[in-house]
GROMACS .gro file of C-alpha atoms in nm:
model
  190
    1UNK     CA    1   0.082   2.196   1.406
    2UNK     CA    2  -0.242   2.050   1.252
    3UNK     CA    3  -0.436   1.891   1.526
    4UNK     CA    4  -0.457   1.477   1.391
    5UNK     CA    5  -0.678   1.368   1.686
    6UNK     CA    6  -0.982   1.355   1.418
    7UNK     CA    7  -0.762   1.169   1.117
    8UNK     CA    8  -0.835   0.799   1.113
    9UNK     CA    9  -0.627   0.563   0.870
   10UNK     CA   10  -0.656   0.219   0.800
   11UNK     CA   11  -0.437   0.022   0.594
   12UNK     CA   12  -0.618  -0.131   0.294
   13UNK     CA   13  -0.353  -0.312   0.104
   14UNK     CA   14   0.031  -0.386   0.149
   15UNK     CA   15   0.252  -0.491  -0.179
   16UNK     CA   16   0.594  -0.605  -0.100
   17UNK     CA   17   0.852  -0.746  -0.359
   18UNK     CA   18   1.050  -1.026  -0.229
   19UNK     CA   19   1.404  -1.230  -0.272
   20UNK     CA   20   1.433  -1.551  -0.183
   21UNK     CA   21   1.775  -1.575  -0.273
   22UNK     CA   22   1.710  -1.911  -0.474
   23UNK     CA   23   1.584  -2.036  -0.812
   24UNK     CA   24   1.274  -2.222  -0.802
   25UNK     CA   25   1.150  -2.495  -1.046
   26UNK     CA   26   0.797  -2.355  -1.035
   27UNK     CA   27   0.633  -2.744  -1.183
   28UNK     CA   28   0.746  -2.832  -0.857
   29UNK     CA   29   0.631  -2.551  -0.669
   30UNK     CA   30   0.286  -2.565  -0.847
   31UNK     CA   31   0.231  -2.896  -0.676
   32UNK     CA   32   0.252  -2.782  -0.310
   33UNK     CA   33   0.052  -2.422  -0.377
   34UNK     CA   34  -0.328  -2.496  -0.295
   35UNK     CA   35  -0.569  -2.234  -0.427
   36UNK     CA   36  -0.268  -2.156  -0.740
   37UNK     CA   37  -0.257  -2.087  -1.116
   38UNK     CA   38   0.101  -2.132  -1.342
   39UNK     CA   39  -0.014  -2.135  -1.736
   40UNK     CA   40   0.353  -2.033  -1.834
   41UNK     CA   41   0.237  -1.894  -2.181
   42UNK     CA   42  -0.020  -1.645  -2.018
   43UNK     CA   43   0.217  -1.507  -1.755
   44UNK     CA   44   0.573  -1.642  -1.618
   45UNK     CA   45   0.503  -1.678  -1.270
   46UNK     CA   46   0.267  -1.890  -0.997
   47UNK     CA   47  -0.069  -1.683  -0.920
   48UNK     CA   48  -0.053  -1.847  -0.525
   49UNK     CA   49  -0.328  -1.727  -0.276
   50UNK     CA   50  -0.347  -1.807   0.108
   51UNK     CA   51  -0.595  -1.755   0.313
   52UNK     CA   52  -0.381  -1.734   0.645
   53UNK     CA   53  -0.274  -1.426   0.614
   54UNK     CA   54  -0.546  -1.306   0.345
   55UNK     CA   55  -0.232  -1.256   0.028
   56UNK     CA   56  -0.171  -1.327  -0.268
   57UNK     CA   57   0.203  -1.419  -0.389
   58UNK     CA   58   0.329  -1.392  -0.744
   59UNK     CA   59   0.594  -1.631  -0.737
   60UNK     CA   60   0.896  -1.646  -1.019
   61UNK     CA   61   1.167  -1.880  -1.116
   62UNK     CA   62   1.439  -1.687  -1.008
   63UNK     CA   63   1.317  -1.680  -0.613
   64UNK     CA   64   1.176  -1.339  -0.661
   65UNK     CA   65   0.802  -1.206  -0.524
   66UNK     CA   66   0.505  -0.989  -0.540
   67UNK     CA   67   0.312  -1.019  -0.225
   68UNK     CA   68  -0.015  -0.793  -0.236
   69UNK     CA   69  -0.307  -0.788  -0.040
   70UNK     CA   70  -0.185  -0.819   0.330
   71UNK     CA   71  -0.312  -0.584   0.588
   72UNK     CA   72  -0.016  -0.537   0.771
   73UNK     CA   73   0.375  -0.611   0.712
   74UNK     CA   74   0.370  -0.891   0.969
   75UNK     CA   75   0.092  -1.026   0.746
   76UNK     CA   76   0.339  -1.025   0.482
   77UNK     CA   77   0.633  -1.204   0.686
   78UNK     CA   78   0.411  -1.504   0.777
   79UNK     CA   79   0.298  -1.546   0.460
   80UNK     CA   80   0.718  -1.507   0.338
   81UNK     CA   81   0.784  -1.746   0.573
   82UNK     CA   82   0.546  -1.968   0.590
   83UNK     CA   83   0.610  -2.025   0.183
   84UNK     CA   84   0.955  -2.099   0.307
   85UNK     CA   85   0.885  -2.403   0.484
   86UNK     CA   86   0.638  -2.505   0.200
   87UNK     CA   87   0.943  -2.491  -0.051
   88UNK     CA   88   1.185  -2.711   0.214
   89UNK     CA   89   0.901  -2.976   0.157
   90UNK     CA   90   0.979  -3.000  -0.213
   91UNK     CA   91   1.413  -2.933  -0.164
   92UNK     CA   92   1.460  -2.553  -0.198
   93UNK     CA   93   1.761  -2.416  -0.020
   94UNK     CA   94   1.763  -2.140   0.148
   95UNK     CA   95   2.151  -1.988   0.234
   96UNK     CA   96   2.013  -1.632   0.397
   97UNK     CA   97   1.695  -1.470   0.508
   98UNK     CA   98   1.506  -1.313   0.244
   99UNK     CA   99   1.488  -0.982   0.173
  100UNK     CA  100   1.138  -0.771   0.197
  101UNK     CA  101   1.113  -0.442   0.062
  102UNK     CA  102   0.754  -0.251   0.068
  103UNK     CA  103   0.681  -0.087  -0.241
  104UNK     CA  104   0.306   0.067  -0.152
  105UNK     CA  105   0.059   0.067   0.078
  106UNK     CA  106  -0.280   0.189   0.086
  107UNK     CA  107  -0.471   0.333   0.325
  108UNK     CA  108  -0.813   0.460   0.374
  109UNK     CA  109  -0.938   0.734   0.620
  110UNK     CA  110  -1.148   1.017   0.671
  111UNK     CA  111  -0.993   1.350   0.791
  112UNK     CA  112  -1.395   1.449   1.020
  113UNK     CA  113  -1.468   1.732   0.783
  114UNK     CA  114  -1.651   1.761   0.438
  115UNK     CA  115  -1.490   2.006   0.155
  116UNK     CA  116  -1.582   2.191  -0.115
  117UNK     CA  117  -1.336   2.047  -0.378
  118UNK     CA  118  -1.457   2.279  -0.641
  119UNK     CA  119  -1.217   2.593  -0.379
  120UNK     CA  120  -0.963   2.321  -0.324
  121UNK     CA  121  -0.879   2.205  -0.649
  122UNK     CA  122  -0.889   2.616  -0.712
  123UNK     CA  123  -0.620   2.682  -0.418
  124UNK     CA  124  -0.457   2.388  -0.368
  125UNK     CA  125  -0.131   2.372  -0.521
  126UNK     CA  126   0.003   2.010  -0.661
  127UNK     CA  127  -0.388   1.879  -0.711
  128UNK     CA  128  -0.592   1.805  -1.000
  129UNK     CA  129  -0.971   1.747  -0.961
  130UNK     CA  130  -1.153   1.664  -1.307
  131UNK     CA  131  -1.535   1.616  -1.129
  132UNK     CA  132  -1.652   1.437  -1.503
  133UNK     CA  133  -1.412   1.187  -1.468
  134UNK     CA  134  -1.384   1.118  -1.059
  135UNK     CA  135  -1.518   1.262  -0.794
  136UNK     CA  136  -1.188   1.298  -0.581
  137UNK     CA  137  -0.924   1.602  -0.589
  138UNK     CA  138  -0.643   1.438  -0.594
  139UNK     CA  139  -0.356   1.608  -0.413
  140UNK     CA  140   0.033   1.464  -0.488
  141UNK     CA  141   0.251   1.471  -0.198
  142UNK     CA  142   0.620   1.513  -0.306
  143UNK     CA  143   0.831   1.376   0.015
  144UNK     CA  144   0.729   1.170   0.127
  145UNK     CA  145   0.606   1.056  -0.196
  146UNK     CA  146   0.243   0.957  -0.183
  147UNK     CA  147  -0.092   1.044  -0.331
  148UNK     CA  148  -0.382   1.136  -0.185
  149UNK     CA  149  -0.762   1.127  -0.323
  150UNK     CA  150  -0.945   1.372  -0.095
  151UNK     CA  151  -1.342   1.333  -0.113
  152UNK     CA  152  -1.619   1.586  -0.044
  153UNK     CA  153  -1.730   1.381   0.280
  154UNK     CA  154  -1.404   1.428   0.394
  155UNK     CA  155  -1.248   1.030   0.321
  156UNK     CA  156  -0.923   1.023   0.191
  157UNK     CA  157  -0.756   0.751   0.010
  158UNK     CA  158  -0.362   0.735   0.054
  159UNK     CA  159  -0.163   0.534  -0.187
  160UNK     CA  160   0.199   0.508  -0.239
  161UNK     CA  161   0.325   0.514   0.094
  162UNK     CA  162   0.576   0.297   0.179
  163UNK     CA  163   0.515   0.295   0.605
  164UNK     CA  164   0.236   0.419   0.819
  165UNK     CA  165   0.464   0.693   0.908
  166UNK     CA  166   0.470   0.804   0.550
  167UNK     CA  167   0.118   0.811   0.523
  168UNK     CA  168   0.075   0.947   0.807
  169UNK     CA  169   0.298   1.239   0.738
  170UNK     CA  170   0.168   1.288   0.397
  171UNK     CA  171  -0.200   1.353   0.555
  172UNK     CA  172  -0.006   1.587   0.790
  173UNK     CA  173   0.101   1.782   0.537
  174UNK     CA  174  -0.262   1.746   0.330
  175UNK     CA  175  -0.374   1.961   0.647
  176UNK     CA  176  -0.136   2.201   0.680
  177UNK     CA  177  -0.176   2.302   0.281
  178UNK     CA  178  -0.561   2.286   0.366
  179UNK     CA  179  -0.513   2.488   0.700
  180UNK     CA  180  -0.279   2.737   0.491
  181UNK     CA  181  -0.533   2.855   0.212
  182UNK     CA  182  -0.768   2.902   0.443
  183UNK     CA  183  -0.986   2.554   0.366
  184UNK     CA  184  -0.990   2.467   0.689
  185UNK     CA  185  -1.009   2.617   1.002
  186UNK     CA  186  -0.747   2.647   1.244
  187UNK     CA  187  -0.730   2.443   1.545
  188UNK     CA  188  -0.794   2.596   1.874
  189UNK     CA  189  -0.532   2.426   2.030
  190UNK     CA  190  -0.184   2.272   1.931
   0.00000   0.00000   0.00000
């Protein structure tokens, strides 16, 4: 097995989708939102941001909503719930708890090596690197589903993931490819 001990990750950006479970009257919902934008013509939904937790929340008539920006998924809880209570303030009902689901998160990392891309995007299967255009290979991990953006310094850029595990496992098997054609060397110890 790849030896991780010199991987580091750090989550960038969560985006969640959530249900409420409720239909909102969003000119009501405008009024308790500091730091919000509704212009119903331009786009159907409130444009809320908090600054405890650091996220932004789309929020929709039909009790649905995007929640991007958080660094972590309790992050995106508090900021679930604490929209909860604002919307009992203004007569929302709430019957159940509301569903989260985690669509992608990003993560940025560096893997403590540099690469020639110019061999990896040669040997490494499932990659495109187009220098011109950006100056990452990037390398598509099929299960779990994630992509990577590998840099010459050796930073990485994981999007996609839906966990930590994910991404973690998706770097794992970065490494292994790597380790397998020979574009990195093996690990003295396992």
């Amino acid at each position: 097995m790849v030896d991780m001990s010199n991987v580091k990750l750090r989550i960038e950006n969560i985006v969640a989708s959530v249900d409420l479970f409720t239909d909102l009257n969003l000119e009501k919902v405008i009024e308790i939102c500091p730091s919000s934008k509704y212009n119903p013509e331009e786009f159907p939904g409130i444009i809320c941001r908090f600054d405890d937790p650091k996220v932004a929340l789309l929020i929709f008539s039909s009790g649905k909503l995007v929640v991007t920006g958080a660094k972590s998924v309790d992050d995106i809880k508090r900021a679930v719930y604490k929209l909860i209570e604002m919307l009992k303030k203004i007569g929302a009902k709430f019957t159940r708890e509301p569903q989260i689901d985690i669509q992608n998160m990003v993560f940025s990392g560096d893997i403590g090596m540099e690469f020639n891309l110019d061999a990896v995007a040669l040997i490494l299967p499932n990659c495109e690197y187009e220098p011109e255009q950006f100056p990452g290979v990037i390398y598509r991990v099929k299960e779990p589903r994630a992509v990577i953006l590998l840099f010459s310094s050796g930073k990485i850029v994981c999007s996609g993931a839906k966990s930590e595990q994910d991404a973690w496992e998706a770097v794992k098997k970065l490494l292994r490819e790597l380790e397998k054609y020979g574009l990195i060397e093996e690990e003295e110890e396992w």
